[in-house]
mmCIF file of C-alpha atoms in Angstrom:
data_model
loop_
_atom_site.group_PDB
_atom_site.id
_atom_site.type_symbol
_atom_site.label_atom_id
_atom_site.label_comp_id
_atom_site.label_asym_id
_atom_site.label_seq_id
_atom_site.Cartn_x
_atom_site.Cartn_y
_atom_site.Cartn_z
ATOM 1 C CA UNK A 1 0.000 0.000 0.000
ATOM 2 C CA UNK A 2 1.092 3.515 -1.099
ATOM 3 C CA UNK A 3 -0.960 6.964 0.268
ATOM 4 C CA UNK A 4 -2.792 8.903 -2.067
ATOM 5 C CA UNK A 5 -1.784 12.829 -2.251
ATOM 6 C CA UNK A 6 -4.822 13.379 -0.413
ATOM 7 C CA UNK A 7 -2.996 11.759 2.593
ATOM 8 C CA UNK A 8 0.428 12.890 1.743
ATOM 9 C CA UNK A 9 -1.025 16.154 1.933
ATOM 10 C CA UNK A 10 -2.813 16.375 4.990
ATOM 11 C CA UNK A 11 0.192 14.599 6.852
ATOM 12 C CA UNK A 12 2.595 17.193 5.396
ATOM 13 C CA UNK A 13 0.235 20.479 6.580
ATOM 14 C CA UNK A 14 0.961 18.840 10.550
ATOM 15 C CA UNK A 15 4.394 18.175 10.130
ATOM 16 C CA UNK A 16 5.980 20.101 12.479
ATOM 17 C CA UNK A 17 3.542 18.333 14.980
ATOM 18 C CA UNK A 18 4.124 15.001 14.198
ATOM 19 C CA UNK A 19 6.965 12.813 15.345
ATOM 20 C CA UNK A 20 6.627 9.790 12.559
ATOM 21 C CA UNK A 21 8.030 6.659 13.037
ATOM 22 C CA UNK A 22 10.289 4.749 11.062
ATOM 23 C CA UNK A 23 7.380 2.382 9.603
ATOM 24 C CA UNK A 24 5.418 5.769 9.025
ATOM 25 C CA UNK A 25 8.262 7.236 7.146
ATOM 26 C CA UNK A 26 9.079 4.352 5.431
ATOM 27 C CA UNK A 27 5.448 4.533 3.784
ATOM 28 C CA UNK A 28 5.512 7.989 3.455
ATOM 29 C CA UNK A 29 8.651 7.569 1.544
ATOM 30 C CA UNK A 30 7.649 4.779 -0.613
ATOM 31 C CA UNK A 31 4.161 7.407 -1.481
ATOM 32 C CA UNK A 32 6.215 10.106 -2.896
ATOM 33 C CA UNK A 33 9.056 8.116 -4.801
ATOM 34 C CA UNK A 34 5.040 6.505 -6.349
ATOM 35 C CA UNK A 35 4.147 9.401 -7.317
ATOM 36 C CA UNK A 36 7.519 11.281 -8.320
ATOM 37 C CA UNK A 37 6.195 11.863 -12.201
ATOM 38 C CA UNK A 38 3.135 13.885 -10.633
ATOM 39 C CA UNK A 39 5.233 16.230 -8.613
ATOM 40 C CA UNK A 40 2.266 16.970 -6.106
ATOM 41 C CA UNK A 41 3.596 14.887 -3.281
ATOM 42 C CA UNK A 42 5.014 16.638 -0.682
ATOM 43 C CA UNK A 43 7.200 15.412 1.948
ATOM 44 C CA UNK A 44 10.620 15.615 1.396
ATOM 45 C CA UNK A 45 10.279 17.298 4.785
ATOM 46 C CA UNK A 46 10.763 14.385 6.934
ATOM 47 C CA UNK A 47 13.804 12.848 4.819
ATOM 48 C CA UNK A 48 15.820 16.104 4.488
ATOM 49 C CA UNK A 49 18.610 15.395 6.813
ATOM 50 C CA UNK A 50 18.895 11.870 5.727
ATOM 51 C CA UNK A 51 22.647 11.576 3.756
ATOM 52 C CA UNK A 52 23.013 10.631 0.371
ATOM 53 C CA UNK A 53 23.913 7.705 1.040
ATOM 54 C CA UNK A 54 21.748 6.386 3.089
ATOM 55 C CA UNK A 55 18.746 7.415 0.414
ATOM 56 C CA UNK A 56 21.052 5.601 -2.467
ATOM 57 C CA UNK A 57 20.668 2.928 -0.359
ATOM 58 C CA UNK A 58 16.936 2.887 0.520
ATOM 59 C CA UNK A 59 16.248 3.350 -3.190
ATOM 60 C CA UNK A 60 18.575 0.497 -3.887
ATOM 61 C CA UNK A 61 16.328 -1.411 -1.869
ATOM 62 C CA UNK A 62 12.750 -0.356 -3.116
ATOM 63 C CA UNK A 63 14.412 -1.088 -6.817
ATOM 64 C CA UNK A 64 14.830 -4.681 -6.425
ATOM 65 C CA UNK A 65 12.430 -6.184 -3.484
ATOM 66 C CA UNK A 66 9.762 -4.003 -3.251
ATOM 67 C CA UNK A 67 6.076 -5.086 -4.352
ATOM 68 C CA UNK A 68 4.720 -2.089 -5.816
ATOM 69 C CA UNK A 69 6.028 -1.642 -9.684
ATOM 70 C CA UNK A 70 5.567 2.230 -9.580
ATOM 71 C CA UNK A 71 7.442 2.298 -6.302
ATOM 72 C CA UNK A 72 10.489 0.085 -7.684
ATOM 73 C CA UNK A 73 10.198 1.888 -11.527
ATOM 74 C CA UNK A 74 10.959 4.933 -9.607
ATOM 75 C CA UNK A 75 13.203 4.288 -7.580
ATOM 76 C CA UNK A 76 15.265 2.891 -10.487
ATOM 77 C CA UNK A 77 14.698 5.706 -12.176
ATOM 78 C CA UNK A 78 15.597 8.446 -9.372
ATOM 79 C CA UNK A 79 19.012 6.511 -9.356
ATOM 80 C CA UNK A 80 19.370 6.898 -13.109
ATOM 81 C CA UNK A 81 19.013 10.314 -12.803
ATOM 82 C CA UNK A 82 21.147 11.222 -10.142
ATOM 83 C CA UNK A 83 23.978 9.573 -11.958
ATOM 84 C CA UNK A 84 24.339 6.220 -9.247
ATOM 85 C CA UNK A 85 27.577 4.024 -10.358
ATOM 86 C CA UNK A 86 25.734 1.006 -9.970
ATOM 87 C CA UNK A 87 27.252 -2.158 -8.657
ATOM 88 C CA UNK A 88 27.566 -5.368 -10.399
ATOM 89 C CA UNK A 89 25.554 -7.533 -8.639
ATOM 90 C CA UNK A 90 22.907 -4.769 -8.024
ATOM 91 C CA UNK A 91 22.703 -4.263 -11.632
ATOM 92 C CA UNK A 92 22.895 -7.913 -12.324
ATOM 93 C CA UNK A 93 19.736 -8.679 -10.192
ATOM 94 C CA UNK A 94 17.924 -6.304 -11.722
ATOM 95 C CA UNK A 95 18.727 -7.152 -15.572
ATOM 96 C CA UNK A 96 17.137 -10.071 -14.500
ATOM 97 C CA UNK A 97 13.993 -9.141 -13.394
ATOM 98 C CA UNK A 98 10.749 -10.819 -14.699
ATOM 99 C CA UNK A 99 9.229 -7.432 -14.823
ATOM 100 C CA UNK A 100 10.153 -5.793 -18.556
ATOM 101 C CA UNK A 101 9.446 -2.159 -17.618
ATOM 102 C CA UNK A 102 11.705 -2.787 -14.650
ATOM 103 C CA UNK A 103 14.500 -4.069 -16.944
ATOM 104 C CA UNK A 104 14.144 -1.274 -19.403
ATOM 105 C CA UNK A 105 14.907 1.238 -16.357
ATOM 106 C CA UNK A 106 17.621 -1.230 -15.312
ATOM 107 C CA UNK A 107 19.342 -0.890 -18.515
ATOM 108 C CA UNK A 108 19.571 3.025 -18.325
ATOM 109 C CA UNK A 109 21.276 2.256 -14.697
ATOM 110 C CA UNK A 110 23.629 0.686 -16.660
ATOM 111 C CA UNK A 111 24.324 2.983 -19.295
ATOM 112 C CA UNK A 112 25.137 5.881 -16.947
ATOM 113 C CA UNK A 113 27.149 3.609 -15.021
ATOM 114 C CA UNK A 114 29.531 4.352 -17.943
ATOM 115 C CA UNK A 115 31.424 1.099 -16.795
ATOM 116 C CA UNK A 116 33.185 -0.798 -19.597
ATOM 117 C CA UNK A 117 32.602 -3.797 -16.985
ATOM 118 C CA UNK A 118 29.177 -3.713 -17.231
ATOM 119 C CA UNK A 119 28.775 -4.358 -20.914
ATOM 120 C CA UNK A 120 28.596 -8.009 -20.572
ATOM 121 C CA UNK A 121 25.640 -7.646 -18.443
ATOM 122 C CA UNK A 122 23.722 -5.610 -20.602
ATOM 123 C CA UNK A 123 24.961 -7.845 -23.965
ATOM 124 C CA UNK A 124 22.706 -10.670 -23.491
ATOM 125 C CA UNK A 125 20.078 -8.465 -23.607
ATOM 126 C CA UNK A 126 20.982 -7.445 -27.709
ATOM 127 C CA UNK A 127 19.202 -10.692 -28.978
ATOM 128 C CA UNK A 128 16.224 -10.186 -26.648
ATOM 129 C CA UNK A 129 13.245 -11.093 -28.858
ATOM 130 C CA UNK A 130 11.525 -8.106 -26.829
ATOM 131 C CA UNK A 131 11.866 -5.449 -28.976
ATOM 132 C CA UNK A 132 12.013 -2.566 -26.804
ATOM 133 C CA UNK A 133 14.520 -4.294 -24.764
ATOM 134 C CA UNK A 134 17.121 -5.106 -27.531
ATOM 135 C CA UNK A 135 16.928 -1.533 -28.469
ATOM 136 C CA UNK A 136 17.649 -0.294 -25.346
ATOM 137 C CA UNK A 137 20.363 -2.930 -25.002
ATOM 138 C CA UNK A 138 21.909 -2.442 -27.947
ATOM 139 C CA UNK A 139 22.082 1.402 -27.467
ATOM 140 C CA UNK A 140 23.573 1.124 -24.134
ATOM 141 C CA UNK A 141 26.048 -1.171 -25.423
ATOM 142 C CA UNK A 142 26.871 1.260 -27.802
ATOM 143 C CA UNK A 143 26.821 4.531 -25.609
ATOM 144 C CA UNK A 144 29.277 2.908 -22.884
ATOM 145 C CA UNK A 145 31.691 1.684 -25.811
ATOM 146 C CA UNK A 146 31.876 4.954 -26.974
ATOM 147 C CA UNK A 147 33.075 6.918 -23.905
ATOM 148 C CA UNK A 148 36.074 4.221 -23.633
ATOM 149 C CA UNK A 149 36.733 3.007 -27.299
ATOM 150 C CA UNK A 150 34.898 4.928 -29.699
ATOM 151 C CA UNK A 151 36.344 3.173 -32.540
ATOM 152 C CA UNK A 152 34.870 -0.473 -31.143
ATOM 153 C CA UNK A 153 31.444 1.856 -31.113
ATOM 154 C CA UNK A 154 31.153 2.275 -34.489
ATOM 155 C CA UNK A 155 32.008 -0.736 -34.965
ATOM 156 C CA UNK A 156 29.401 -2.187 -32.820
ATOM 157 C CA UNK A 157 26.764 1.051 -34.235
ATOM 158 C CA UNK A 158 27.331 -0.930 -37.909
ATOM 159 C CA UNK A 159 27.100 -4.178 -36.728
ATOM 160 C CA UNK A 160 23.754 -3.445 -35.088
ATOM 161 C CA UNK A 161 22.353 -0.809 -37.834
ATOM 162 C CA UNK A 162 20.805 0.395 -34.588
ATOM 163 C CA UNK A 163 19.429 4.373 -34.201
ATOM 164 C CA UNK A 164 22.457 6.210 -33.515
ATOM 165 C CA UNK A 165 22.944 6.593 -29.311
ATOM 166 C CA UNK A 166 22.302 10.274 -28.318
ATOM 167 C CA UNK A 167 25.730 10.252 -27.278
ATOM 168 C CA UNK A 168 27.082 10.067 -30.091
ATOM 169 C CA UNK A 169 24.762 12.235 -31.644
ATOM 170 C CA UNK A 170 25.780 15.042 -29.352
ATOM 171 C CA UNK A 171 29.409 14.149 -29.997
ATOM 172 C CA UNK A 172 29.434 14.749 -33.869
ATOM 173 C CA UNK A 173 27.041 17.955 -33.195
ATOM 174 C CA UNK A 174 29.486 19.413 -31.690
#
């Protein structure tokens, strides 16, 4: 169970007021990182002194074992975006998820991982016979290639015939 903004909202108006406990913060957590893509859930209030660690860590957690999808999508995704160097076996368990969607965000963990090392995670995943994955395989492949042997990129870009990695793009632009 996740709380609707309704909730998140009318917890956040008595905050100063309320001394939450972990299991209460733990849900309130898991309710915003839900509903990060609507941007109306507040509180970010009780988690502000937590280090960046720590919250790498929690996410870490909701990625893999938690049972809502939004919850775990999200967290995958708030890692993506704040740049987290991924682990092997982190990455590893989550490439191997029997959820797609989570897999997709798994794979863009990867790519910003910028690790040469984690290439042969991702590779299996250029003959998936889901489409959407393969692309996003394939690209990644590509992307983390070229920031450590660009030549092997293109190599691997004509290979593939794939779309051309934004990366590259953005290299040859400018």
């Amino acid at each position: 169970e996740i709380l609707g903004v309704h909730e998140t909202n009318l917890a956040y108006k008595i905050r100063e007021k309320w001394d939450l406990s972990y299991e209460e913060k733990w849900l309130i957590i898991r309710s915003i990182i839900a509903g990060i893509n609507s941007n109306v859930q507040p509180g970010w209030f009780w988690f502000r002194d937590w280090a960046t660690e720590y919250l790498d860590e929690v996410f870490c957690e909701f990625a893999l074992v938690d049972n809502n999808t939004d919850v775990r999508h999200s967290a995958i995704s708030i890692l993506t975006d704040t740049k987290f160097k991924a682990g092997r076996d982190f990455l590893n368990r989550g490439l191997t998820d029997n959820n797609k969607e989570i897999v997709l965000e798994f794979i863009k963990l990867g790519r910003v991982s910028e690790s040469l090392e984690n290439i042969d995670l991702i590779s299996p995943l250029t003959s998936s016979s889901e489409q959407s994955l393969r692309e996003a395989a394939i690209a990644a492949k590509i992307e983390i290639m070229y920031l450590h042997k660009p030549n092997k990129a293109f190599q691997e870009l004509v290979k593939y015939g794939a779309i051309i990695p934004e990366v590259i793009l953005n290299a040859v632009a400018d």
